[in-house]
JSON list of C-alpha atoms in Angstrom, two decimals:
[
{"chain": "A", "resi": 1, "resn": "MET", "atom": "CA", "xyz": [-20.95, -19.26, -21.68]},
{"chain": "A", "resi": 2, "resn": "LYS", "atom": "CA", "xyz": [-23.42, -18.90, -18.87]},
{"chain": "A", "resi": 3, "resn": "ARG", "atom": "CA", "xyz": [-25.28, -21.87, -20.47]},
{"chain": "A", "resi": 4, "resn": "ALA", "atom": "CA", "xyz": [-22.37, -24.10, -19.80]},
{"chain": "A", "resi": 5, "resn": "LEU", "atom": "CA", "xyz": [-21.70, -22.89, -16.41]},
{"chain": "A", "resi": 6, "resn": "ILE", "atom": "CA", "xyz": [-25.36, -23.53, -15.53]},
{"chain": "A", "resi": 7, "resn": "GLU", "atom": "CA", "xyz": [-25.09, -27.05, -16.98]},
{"chain": "A", "resi": 8, "resn": "PHE", "atom": "CA", "xyz": [-21.86, -27.52, -14.88]},
{"chain": "A", "resi": 9, "resn": "ASP", "atom": "CA", "xyz": [-23.71, -26.53, -11.64]},
{"chain": "A", "resi": 10, "resn": "GLN", "atom": "CA", "xyz": [-26.65, -28.73, -12.64]},
{"chain": "A", "resi": 11, "resn": "ASN", "atom": "CA", "xyz": [-24.04, -31.74, -12.89]},
{"chain": "A", "resi": 12, "resn": "ILE", "atom": "CA", "xyz": [-22.69, -30.54, -9.64]},
{"chain": "A", "resi": 13, "resn": "GLU", "atom": "CA", "xyz": [-26.27, -30.80, -8.03]},
{"chain": "A", "resi": 14, "resn": "GLU", "atom": "CA", "xyz": [-26.39, -34.49, -9.33]},
{"chain": "A", "resi": 15, "resn": "VAL", "atom": "CA", "xyz": [-23.18, -35.25, -7.76]},
{"chain": "A", "resi": 16, "resn": "ARG", "atom": "CA", "xyz": [-24.62, -33.66, -4.20]},
{"chain": "A", "resi": 17, "resn": "ARG", "atom": "CA", "xyz": [-27.60, -36.02, -4.74]},
{"chain": "A", "resi": 18, "resn": "ILE", "atom": "CA", "xyz": [-25.35, -39.35, -4.73]},
{"chain": "A", "resi": 19, "resn": "HIS", "atom": "CA", "xyz": [-23.75, -37.43, -1.49]},
{"chain": "A", "resi": 20, "resn": "ALA", "atom": "CA", "xyz": [-27.08, -37.32, 0.14]},
{"chain": "A", "resi": 21, "resn": "ILE", "atom": "CA", "xyz": [-27.67, -40.85, -0.79]},
{"chain": "A", "resi": 22, "resn": "TYR", "atom": "CA", "xyz": [-24.66, -41.92, 1.04]},
{"chain": "A", "resi": 23, "resn": "THR", "atom": "CA", "xyz": [-25.31, -39.92, 4.09]},
{"chain": "A", "resi": 24, "resn": "HIS", "atom": "CA", "xyz": [-28.88, -41.51, 4.20]},
{"chain": "A", "resi": 25, "resn": "LEU", "atom": "CA", "xyz": [-27.29, -44.98, 3.83]},
{"chain": "A", "resi": 26, "resn": "THR", "atom": "CA", "xyz": [-24.62, -44.38, 6.58]},
{"chain": "A", "resi": 27, "resn": "GLN", "atom": "CA", "xyz": [-26.26, -42.21, 8.99]},
{"chain": "A", "resi": 28, "resn": "GLU", "atom": "CA", "xyz": [-29.93, -43.44, 8.87]},
{"chain": "A", "resi": 29, "resn": "LEU", "atom": "CA", "xyz": [-29.82, -47.06, 7.57]},
{"chain": "A", "resi": 30, "resn": "HIS", "atom": "CA", "xyz": [-26.24, -47.28, 9.42]},
{"chain": "A", "resi": 31, "resn": "LEU", "atom": "CA", "xyz": [-24.83, -49.15, 6.34]},
{"chain": "A", "resi": 32, "resn": "SER", "atom": "CA", "xyz": [-21.04, -49.44, 6.88]},
{"chain": "A", "resi": 33, "resn": "SER", "atom": "CA", "xyz": [-18.93, -47.28, 5.37]},
{"chain": "A", "resi": 34, "resn": "ASN", "atom": "CA", "xyz": [-17.18, -50.39, 3.37]},
{"chain": "A", "resi": 35, "resn": "GLU", "atom": "CA", "xyz": [-20.44, -51.19, 1.63]},
{"chain": "A", "resi": 36, "resn": "ALA", "atom": "CA", "xyz": [-20.97, -47.53, 0.74]},
{"chain": "A", "resi": 37, "resn": "ASP", "atom": "CA", "xyz": [-17.74, -46.02, 0.26]},
{"chain": "A", "resi": 38, "resn": "ASP", "atom": "CA", "xyz": [-18.08, -46.72, -3.63]},
{"chain": "A", "resi": 39, "resn": "LEU", "atom": "CA", "xyz": [-20.57, -43.94, -3.59]},
{"chain": "A", "resi": 40, "resn": "LEU", "atom": "CA", "xyz": [-17.61, -41.70, -2.63]},
{"chain": "A", "resi": 41, "resn": "ARG", "atom": "CA", "xyz": [-15.71, -42.64, -5.41]},
{"chain": "A", "resi": 42, "resn": "ALA", "atom": "CA", "xyz": [-18.39, -42.30, -7.76]},
{"chain": "A", "resi": 43, "resn": "ILE", "atom": "CA", "xyz": [-18.85, -38.56, -6.52]},
{"chain": "A", "resi": 44, "resn": "ILE", "atom": "CA", "xyz": [-15.03, -37.92, -7.16]},
{"chain": "A", "resi": 45, "resn": "ILE", "atom": "CA", "xyz": [-15.02, -39.50, -10.60]},
{"chain": "A", "resi": 46, "resn": "ASN", "atom": "CA", "xyz": [-18.30, -37.58, -11.65]},
{"chain": "A", "resi": 47, "resn": "THR", "atom": "CA", "xyz": [-17.15, -34.11, -9.91]},
{"chain": "A", "resi": 48, "resn": "ILE", "atom": "CA", "xyz": [-14.21, -34.32, -12.40]},
{"chain": "A", "resi": 49, "resn": "SER", "atom": "CA", "xyz": [-16.04, -35.28, -15.24]},
{"chain": "A", "resi": 50, "resn": "ALA", "atom": "CA", "xyz": [-18.46, -32.22, -14.52]},
{"chain": "A", "resi": 51, "resn": "LEU", "atom": "CA", "xyz": [-15.02, -30.05, -15.00]},
{"chain": "A", "resi": 52, "resn": "ASP", "atom": "CA", "xyz": [-13.80, -31.96, -17.74]},
{"chain": "A", "resi": 53, "resn": "ARG", "atom": "CA", "xyz": [-17.16, -31.29, -19.61]},
{"chain": "A", "resi": 54, "resn": "TYR", "atom": "CA", "xyz": [-17.43, -27.54, -18.55]},
{"chain": "A", "resi": 55, "resn": "ILE", "atom": "CA", "xyz": [-14.02, -26.89, -20.23]},
{"chain": "A", "resi": 56, "resn": "HIS", "atom": "CA", "xyz": [-14.93, -28.74, -23.26]},
{"chain": "A", "resi": 57, "resn": "GLU", "atom": "CA", "xyz": [-18.27, -26.61, -23.59]},
{"chain": "A", "resi": 58, "resn": "ILE", "atom": "CA", "xyz": [-16.86, -23.41, -22.86]},
{"chain": "A", "resi": 59, "resn": "VAL", "atom": "CA", "xyz": [-13.88, -23.66, -25.59]},
{"chain": "A", "resi": 60, "resn": "ARG", "atom": "CA", "xyz": [-16.63, -25.23, -28.04]},
{"chain": "A", "resi": 61, "resn": "ILE", "atom": "CA", "xyz": [-18.92, -22.01, -27.45]},
{"chain": "A", "resi": 62, "resn": "GLY", "atom": "CA", "xyz": [-15.96, -19.69, -27.08]},
{"chain": "A", "resi": 63, "resn": "LEU", "atom": "CA", "xyz": [-14.60, -21.01, -30.65]},
{"chain": "A", "resi": 64, "resn": "LEU", "atom": "CA", "xyz": [-17.94, -20.53, -32.23]},
{"chain": "A", "resi": 65, "resn": "GLU", "atom": "CA", "xyz": [-18.17, -17.00, -30.94]},
{"chain": "A", "resi": 66, "resn": "ILE", "atom": "CA", "xyz": [-14.67, -16.08, -32.34]},
{"chain": "A", "resi": 67, "resn": "PHE", "atom": "CA", "xyz": [-15.54, -17.69, -35.82]},
{"chain": "A", "resi": 68, "resn": "PHE", "atom": "CA", "xyz": [-18.79, -15.20, -35.65]},
{"chain": "A", "resi": 69, "resn": "GLU", "atom": "CA", "xyz": [-16.75, -12.55, -34.76]},
{"chain": "A", "resi": 70, "resn": "LYS", "atom": "CA", "xyz": [-18.78, -12.34, -31.51]},
{"chain": "A", "resi": 71, "resn": "ARG", "atom": "CA", "xyz": [-15.38, -12.58, -29.69]},
{"chain": "A", "resi": 72, "resn": "SER", "atom": "CA", "xyz": [-11.90, -11.42, -30.14]},
{"chain": "A", "resi": 73, "resn": "PRO", "atom": "CA", "xyz": [-9.54, -14.01, -31.77]},
{"chain": "A", "resi": 74, "resn": "THR", "atom": "CA", "xyz": [-6.55, -15.43, -29.81]},
{"chain": "A", "resi": 75, "resn": "SER", "atom": "CA", "xyz": [-3.23, -16.24, -31.08]},
{"chain": "A", "resi": 76, "resn": "ARG", "atom": "CA", "xyz": [-3.99, -20.04, -30.63]},
{"chain": "A", "resi": 77, "resn": "PHE", "atom": "CA", "xyz": [-7.23, -19.79, -32.62]},
{"chain": "A", "resi": 78, "resn": "GLN", "atom": "CA", "xyz": [-5.30, -18.69, -35.50]},
{"chain": "A", "resi": 79, "resn": "LYS", "atom": "CA", "xyz": [-3.76, -22.05, -35.97]},
{"chain": "A", "resi": 80, "resn": "PHE", "atom": "CA", "xyz": [-6.98, -24.01, -35.26]},
{"chain": "A", "resi": 81, "resn": "PRO", "atom": "CA", "xyz": [-7.28, -26.65, -38.30]},
{"chain": "A", "resi": 82, "resn": "ILE", "atom": "CA", "xyz": [-10.60, -26.48, -40.17]},
{"chain": "A", "resi": 83, "resn": "THR", "atom": "CA", "xyz": [-11.49, -28.56, -43.44]},
{"chain": "A", "resi": 84, "resn": "ALA", "atom": "CA", "xyz": [-12.05, -27.10, -47.04]},
{"chain": "A", "resi": 85, "resn": "LYS", "atom": "CA", "xyz": [-15.72, -27.89, -46.68]},
{"chain": "A", "resi": 86, "resn": "THR", "atom": "CA", "xyz": [-15.99, -25.71, -43.89]},
{"chain": "A", "resi": 87, "resn": "ILE", "atom": "CA", "xyz": [-13.78, -22.84, -45.59]},
{"chain": "A", "resi": 88, "resn": "LYS", "atom": "CA", "xyz": [-16.01, -23.02, -48.49]},
{"chain": "A", "resi": 89, "resn": "LEU", "atom": "CA", "xyz": [-19.32, -22.64, -46.38]},
{"chain": "A", "resi": 90, "resn": "ALA", "atom": "CA", "xyz": [-17.64, -19.58, -44.48]},
{"chain": "A", "resi": 91, "resn": "LEU", "atom": "CA", "xyz": [-16.75, -17.98, -47.92]},
{"chain": "A", "resi": 92, "resn": "ALA", "atom": "CA", "xyz": [-20.28, -18.38, -49.02]},
{"chain": "A", "resi": 93, "resn": "TYR", "atom": "CA", "xyz": [-21.52, -16.92, -45.42]},
{"chain": "A", "resi": 94, "resn": "ASN", "atom": "CA", "xyz": [-22.73, -13.23, -45.09]},
{"chain": "A", "resi": 95, "resn": "ASP", "atom": "CA", "xyz": [-24.21, -12.20, -41.84]},
{"chain": "A", "resi": 96, "resn": "ASP", "atom": "CA", "xyz": [-26.31, -9.53, -43.62]},
{"chain": "A", "resi": 97, "resn": "ASP", "atom": "CA", "xyz": [-27.89, -12.37, -45.91]},
{"chain": "A", "resi": 98, "resn": "ASP", "atom": "CA", "xyz": [-31.28, -13.67, -45.31]},
{"chain": "A", "resi": 99, "resn": "ASP", "atom": "CA", "xyz": [-30.24, -17.27, -46.01]},
{"chain": "A", "resi": 100, "resn": "ASN", "atom": "CA", "xyz": [-30.51, -18.95, -42.87]},
{"chain": "A", "resi": 101, "resn": "ASN", "atom": "CA", "xyz": [-29.31, -22.28, -44.48]},
{"chain": "A", "resi": 102, "resn": "THR", "atom": "CA", "xyz": [-25.77, -21.32, -45.35]},
{"chain": "A", "resi": 103, "resn": "ALA", "atom": "CA", "xyz": [-25.63, -20.09, -41.75]},
{"chain": "A", "resi": 104, "resn": "SER", "atom": "CA", "xyz": [-27.04, -22.99, -40.38]},
{"chain": "A", "resi": 105, "resn": "ALA", "atom": "CA", "xyz": [-24.72, -25.23, -42.39]},
{"chain": "A", "resi": 106, "resn": "LEU", "atom": "CA", "xyz": [-21.64, -23.44, -41.29]},
{"chain": "A", "resi": 107, "resn": "LEU", "atom": "CA", "xyz": [-22.74, -23.50, -37.79]},
{"chain": "A", "resi": 108, "resn": "ALA", "atom": "CA", "xyz": [-23.03, -27.29, -38.07]},
{"chain": "A", "resi": 109, "resn": "SER", "atom": "CA", "xyz": [-20.06, -27.78, -39.83]},
{"chain": "A", "resi": 110, "resn": "LEU", "atom": "CA", "xyz": [-17.99, -25.74, -37.39]},
{"chain": "A", "resi": 111, "resn": "GLU", "atom": "CA", "xyz": [-19.42, -27.75, -34.47]},
{"chain": "A", "resi": 112, "resn": "GLU", "atom": "CA", "xyz": [-18.78, -30.93, -35.99]},
{"chain": "A", "resi": 113, "resn": "GLU", "atom": "CA", "xyz": [-15.08, -29.92, -36.41]},
{"chain": "A", "resi": 114, "resn": "ILE", "atom": "CA", "xyz": [-14.53, -28.56, -32.84]},
{"chain": "A", "resi": 115, "resn": "THR", "atom": "CA", "xyz": [-16.34, -31.62, -31.24]},
{"chain": "A", "resi": 116, "resn": "SER", "atom": "CA", "xyz": [-14.09, -33.95, -33.50]},
{"chain": "A", "resi": 117, "resn": "TYR", "atom": "CA", "xyz": [-10.93, -31.91, -32.69]},
{"chain": "A", "resi": 118, "resn": "PHE", "atom": "CA", "xyz": [-11.36, -32.21, -29.00]},
{"chain": "A", "resi": 119, "resn": "LYS", "atom": "CA", "xyz": [-13.37, -35.29, -28.38]},
{"chain": "A", "resi": 120, "resn": "SER", "atom": "CA", "xyz": [-10.11, -37.34, -27.39]},
{"chain": "A", "resi": 121, "resn": "LYS", "atom": "CA", "xyz": [-8.68, -34.76, -25.13]},
{"chain": "A", "resi": 122, "resn": "SER", "atom": "CA", "xyz": [-8.89, -34.80, -21.64]},
{"chain": "A", "resi": 123, "resn": "PHE", "atom": "CA", "xyz": [-9.25, -31.22, -19.63]},
{"chain": "A", "resi": 124, "resn": "GLN", "atom": "CA", "xyz": [-8.41, -32.46, -16.07]},
{"chain": "A", "resi": 125, "resn": "HIS", "atom": "CA", "xyz": [-4.84, -31.71, -15.36]},
{"chain": "A", "resi": 126, "resn": "PRO", "atom": "CA", "xyz": [-4.17, -27.98, -14.93]},
{"chain": "A", "resi": 127, "resn": "LYS", "atom": "CA", "xyz": [-2.07, -27.90, -17.81]},
{"chain": "A", "resi": 128, "resn": "ASN", "atom": "CA", "xyz": [-4.33, -29.55, -20.32]},
{"chain": "A", "resi": 129, "resn": "ILE", "atom": "CA", "xyz": [-7.10, -26.99, -18.77]},
{"chain": "A", "resi": 130, "resn": "LYS", "atom": "CA", "xyz": [-4.82, -23.87, -19.49]},
{"chain": "A", "resi": 131, "resn": "ASP", "atom": "CA", "xyz": [-3.86, -25.32, -23.07]},
{"chain": "A", "resi": 132, "resn": "ALA", "atom": "CA", "xyz": [-7.69, -25.57, -23.74]},
{"chain": "A", "resi": 133, "resn": "LEU", "atom": "CA", "xyz": [-8.47, -21.94, -22.59]},
{"chain": "A", "resi": 134, "resn": "ASP", "atom": "CA", "xyz": [-5.70, -20.73, -24.85]},
{"chain": "A", "resi": 135, "resn": "TYR", "atom": "CA", "xyz": [-7.77, -21.21, -27.56]},
{"chain": "A", "resi": 136, "resn": "ILE", "atom": "CA", "xyz": [-10.47, -18.64, -26.24]},
{"chain": "A", "resi": 137, "resn": "TRP", "atom": "CA", "xyz": [-8.32, -16.50, -23.95]},
{"chain": "A", "resi": 138, "resn": "ASP", "atom": "CA", "xyz": [-5.28, -14.68, -24.48]},
{"chain": "A", "resi": 139, "resn": "GLU", "atom": "CA", "xyz": [-4.16, -14.57, -20.92]},
{"chain": "A", "resi": 140, "resn": "GLU", "atom": "CA", "xyz": [-0.55, -15.71, -20.31]},
{"chain": "A", "resi": 141, "resn": "HIS", "atom": "CA", "xyz": [-0.80, -16.01, -16.65]},
{"chain": "A", "resi": 142, "resn": "LYS", "atom": "CA", "xyz": [-4.37, -17.76, -16.13]},
{"chain": "A", "resi": 143, "resn": "TRP", "atom": "CA", "xyz": [-3.94, -19.20, -12.85]},
{"chain": "A", "resi": 144, "resn": "GLN", "atom": "CA", "xyz": [-2.84, -16.03, -11.21]},
{"chain": "A", "resi": 145, "resn": "LYS", "atom": "CA", "xyz": [-6.11, -14.34, -12.80]},
{"chain": "A", "resi": 146, "resn": "ILE", "atom": "CA", "xyz": [-8.17, -17.21, -11.46]},
{"chain": "A", "resi": 147, "resn": "ALA", "atom": "CA", "xyz": [-6.58, -18.25, -8.20]},
{"chain": "A", "resi": 148, "resn": "PRO", "atom": "CA", "xyz": [-7.93, -14.94, -6.45]},
{"chain": "A", "resi": 149, "resn": "GLN", "atom": "CA", "xyz": [-11.58, -15.72, -7.26]},
{"chain": "A", "resi": 150, "resn": "MET", "atom": "CA", "xyz": [-11.40, -19.23, -5.25]},
{"chain": "A", "resi": 151, "resn": "PRO", "atom": "CA", "xyz": [-12.11, -18.81, -1.42]},
{"chain": "A", "resi": 152, "resn": "SER", "atom": "CA", "xyz": [-10.54, -22.12, -0.42]},
{"chain": "A", "resi": 153, "resn": "LEU", "atom": "CA", "xyz": [-7.33, -21.94, -1.61]},
{"chain": "A", "resi": 154, "resn": "GLN", "atom": "CA", "xyz": [-4.20, -21.28, 0.91]},
{"chain": "A", "resi": 155, "resn": "GLY", "atom": "CA", "xyz": [-1.61, -18.72, 0.75]},
{"chain": "A", "resi": 156, "resn": "SER", "atom": "CA", "xyz": [-1.10, -15.10, 1.48]},
{"chain": "A", "resi": 157, "resn": "THR", "atom": "CA", "xyz": [-0.09, -14.14, -1.73]},
{"chain": "A", "resi": 158, "resn": "ILE", "atom": "CA", "xyz": [-1.36, -14.76, -5.44]},
{"chain": "A", "resi": 159, "resn": "ASN", "atom": "CA", "xyz": [1.70, -16.52, -6.37]},
{"chain": "A", "resi": 160, "resn": "GLU", "atom": "CA", "xyz": [1.06, -18.82, -3.42]},
{"chain": "A", "resi": 161, "resn": "LYS", "atom": "CA", "xyz": [-2.40, -19.39, -4.31]},
{"chain": "A", "resi": 162, "resn": "GLN", "atom": "CA", "xyz": [-1.80, -20.09, -7.88]},
{"chain": "A", "resi": 163, "resn": "LYS", "atom": "CA", "xyz": [0.90, -22.51, -6.89]},
{"chain": "A", "resi": 164, "resn": "TYR", "atom": "CA", "xyz": [-1.71, -24.42, -4.32]},
{"chain": "A", "resi": 165, "resn": "LEU", "atom": "CA", "xyz": [-4.43, -24.52, -7.13]},
{"chain": "A", "resi": 166, "resn": "ASP", "atom": "CA", "xyz": [-2.06, -26.19, -9.79]},
{"chain": "A", "resi": 167, "resn": "GLN", "atom": "CA", "xyz": [-0.80, -28.89, -6.74]},
{"chain": "A", "resi": 168, "resn": "ARG", "atom": "CA", "xyz": [-4.49, -29.54, -5.56]},
{"chain": "A", "resi": 169, "resn": "LEU", "atom": "CA", "xyz": [-5.95, -30.14, -8.82]},
{"chain": "A", "resi": 170, "resn": "ILE", "atom": "CA", "xyz": [-2.97, -32.47, -9.83]},
{"chain": "A", "resi": 171, "resn": "LEU", "atom": "CA", "xyz": [-3.55, -34.38, -6.49]},
{"chain": "A", "resi": 172, "resn": "ILE", "atom": "CA", "xyz": [-7.47, -34.44, -7.25]},
{"chain": "A", "resi": 173, "resn": "VAL", "atom": "CA", "xyz": [-6.86, -35.64, -10.60]},
{"chain": "A", "resi": 174, "resn": "ASP", "atom": "CA", "xyz": [-4.47, -38.31, -9.53]},
{"chain": "A", "resi": 175, "resn": "ARG", "atom": "CA", "xyz": [-7.05, -39.26, -7.03]},
{"chain": "A", "resi": 176, "resn": "ARG", "atom": "CA", "xyz": [-9.53, -39.72, -9.77]},
{"chain": "A", "resi": 177, "resn": "ASN", "atom": "CA", "xyz": [-7.22, -41.94, -11.89]},
{"chain": "A", "resi": 178, "resn": "GLN", "atom": "CA", "xyz": [-6.52, -44.33, -8.89]},
{"chain": "A", "resi": 179, "resn": "ILE", "atom": "CA", "xyz": [-10.15, -44.89, -8.77]},
{"chain": "A", "resi": 180, "resn": "ALA", "atom": "CA", "xyz": [-10.82, -44.94, -12.52]},
{"chain": "A", "resi": 181, "resn": "HIS", "atom": "CA", "xyz": [-8.00, -46.90, -13.49]},
{"chain": "A", "resi": 182, "resn": "GLU", "atom": "CA", "xyz": [-6.78, -49.23, -10.58]},
{"chain": "A", "resi": 183, "resn": "ALA", "atom": "CA", "xyz": [-10.23, -49.64, -9.05]},
{"chain": "A", "resi": 184, "resn": "ASP", "atom": "CA", "xyz": [-8.94, -47.46, -6.10]},
{"chain": "A", "resi": 185, "resn": "ARG", "atom": "CA", "xyz": [-6.68, -50.58, -5.08]},
{"chain": "A", "resi": 186, "resn": "ASP", "atom": "CA", "xyz": [-3.15, -50.14, -3.39]},
{"chain": "A", "resi": 187, "resn": "ILE", "atom": "CA", "xyz": [-0.87, -51.62, -6.01]},
{"chain": "A", "resi": 188, "resn": "GLU", "atom": "CA", "xyz": [1.22, -53.33, -3.33]},
{"chain": "A", "resi": 189, "resn": "THR", "atom": "CA", "xyz": [-1.58, -54.71, -0.89]},
{"chain": "A", "resi": 190, "resn": "GLY", "atom": "CA", "xyz": [-4.58, -55.27, -3.18]},
{"chain": "A", "resi": 191, "resn": "HIS", "atom": "CA", "xyz": [-6.80, -53.39, -0.64]},
{"chain": "A", "resi": 192, "resn": "LYS", "atom": "CA", "xyz": [-8.87, -50.54, -1.23]},
{"chain": "A", "resi": 193, "resn": "ARG", "atom": "CA", "xyz": [-7.62, -47.06, -0.53]},
{"chain": "A", "resi": 194, "resn": "ASP", "atom": "CA", "xyz": [-9.16, -45.25, 2.38]},
{"chain": "A", "resi": 195, "resn": "ILE", "atom": "CA", "xyz": [-11.76, -42.60, 1.35]},
{"chain": "A", "resi": 196, "resn": "SER", "atom": "CA", "xyz": [-13.63, -39.94, 3.44]},
{"chain": "A", "resi": 197, "resn": "ILE", "atom": "CA", "xyz": [-16.44, -38.13, 3.35]},
{"chain": "A", "resi": 198, "resn": "SER", "atom": "CA", "xyz": [-14.61, -34.98, 4.42]},
{"chain": "A", "resi": 199, "resn": "GLU", "atom": "CA", "xyz": [-12.16, -35.69, 1.39]},
{"chain": "A", "resi": 200, "resn": "VAL", "atom": "CA", "xyz": [-15.00, -35.83, -1.00]},
{"chain": "A", "resi": 201, "resn": "GLU", "atom": "CA", "xyz": [-16.75, -32.90, 0.13]},
{"chain": "A", "resi": 202, "resn": "SER", "atom": "CA", "xyz": [-13.58, -30.48, -0.17]},
{"chain": "A", "resi": 203, "resn": "ILE", "atom": "CA", "xyz": [-13.04, -31.88, -3.85]},
{"chain": "A", "resi": 204, "resn": "ILE", "atom": "CA", "xyz": [-16.71, -30.91, -4.83]},
{"chain": "A", "resi": 205, "resn": "ILE", "atom": "CA", "xyz": [-16.26, -27.28, -3.21]},
{"chain": "A", "resi": 206, "resn": "PHE", "atom": "CA", "xyz": [-12.76, -26.85, -4.86]},
{"chain": "A", "resi": 207, "resn": "ILE", "atom": "CA", "xyz": [-13.83, -28.17, -8.28]},
{"chain": "A", "resi": 208, "resn": "GLN", "atom": "CA", "xyz": [-17.02, -25.74, -8.35]},
{"chain": "A", "resi": 209, "resn": "GLU", "atom": "CA", "xyz": [-14.78, -22.68, -6.98]},
{"chain": "A", "resi": 210, "resn": "LEU", "atom": "CA", "xyz": [-12.65, -23.57, -9.90]},
{"chain": "A", "resi": 211, "resn": "ALA", "atom": "CA", "xyz": [-15.42, -23.46, -12.59]},
{"chain": "A", "resi": 212, "resn": "HIS", "atom": "CA", "xyz": [-17.05, -20.29, -11.12]},
{"chain": "A", "resi": 213, "resn": "ALA", "atom": "CA", "xyz": [-13.56, -18.72, -11.15]},
{"chain": "A", "resi": 214, "resn": "ILE", "atom": "CA", "xyz": [-12.88, -19.68, -14.62]},
{"chain": "A", "resi": 215, "resn": "ALA", "atom": "CA", "xyz": [-16.02, -18.45, -15.60]},
{"chain": "A", "resi": 216, "resn": "ALA", "atom": "CA", "xyz": [-15.12, -14.77, -13.64]},
{"chain": "A", "resi": 217, "resn": "GLY", "atom": "CA", "xyz": [-11.86, -14.78, -15.26]},
{"chain": "A", "resi": 218, "resn": "ILE", "atom": "CA", "xyz": [-12.48, -15.27, -18.99]},
{"chain": "A", "resi": 219, "resn": "PRO", "atom": "CA", "xyz": [-13.45, -11.79, -20.64]}
]
């Protein structure tokens, strides 16, 4: 799990380098914002991609830990589909044996099946993220556990914070989809939508806080 969070932070650092390039172009080379704004749009796309990748990774790692009895199984895990090939390898596997070939084959087969099962799924929308986490975390009120770990959330109560978390993430994902699927152009006017450095900076902070809060919440 720690490895996945380290990779996520590395991805966010790459995003921040794009941010630095934008700042250099606009503040030092005096490029107009209209000429450089697509860098800001790329930042939003890559930030959400980093979150998506992070959720995929912790679910993959968590499922493998459950399979090898390093993590307690969840009710959702019990319904995870695996093939007869993997079942046969699992039956042949014994962690007391010195046959590393069987263990390696089982691990490879499990990773292949987990990756194949989730490869077409997107973990960006709050509902999809919570559904994904169900495989490795038997907590009914996940957002209520995660929200208090995020300093930037608005609200004086946990319920208010988790509601804000839900709404804010939906808005960010919708903004990402406008860029990715609509070229960020207004449907009626055909003009590019406005985007600002402050909007982008707040999204980076929010998404990084969310990933770290999820890491802190999962046992």
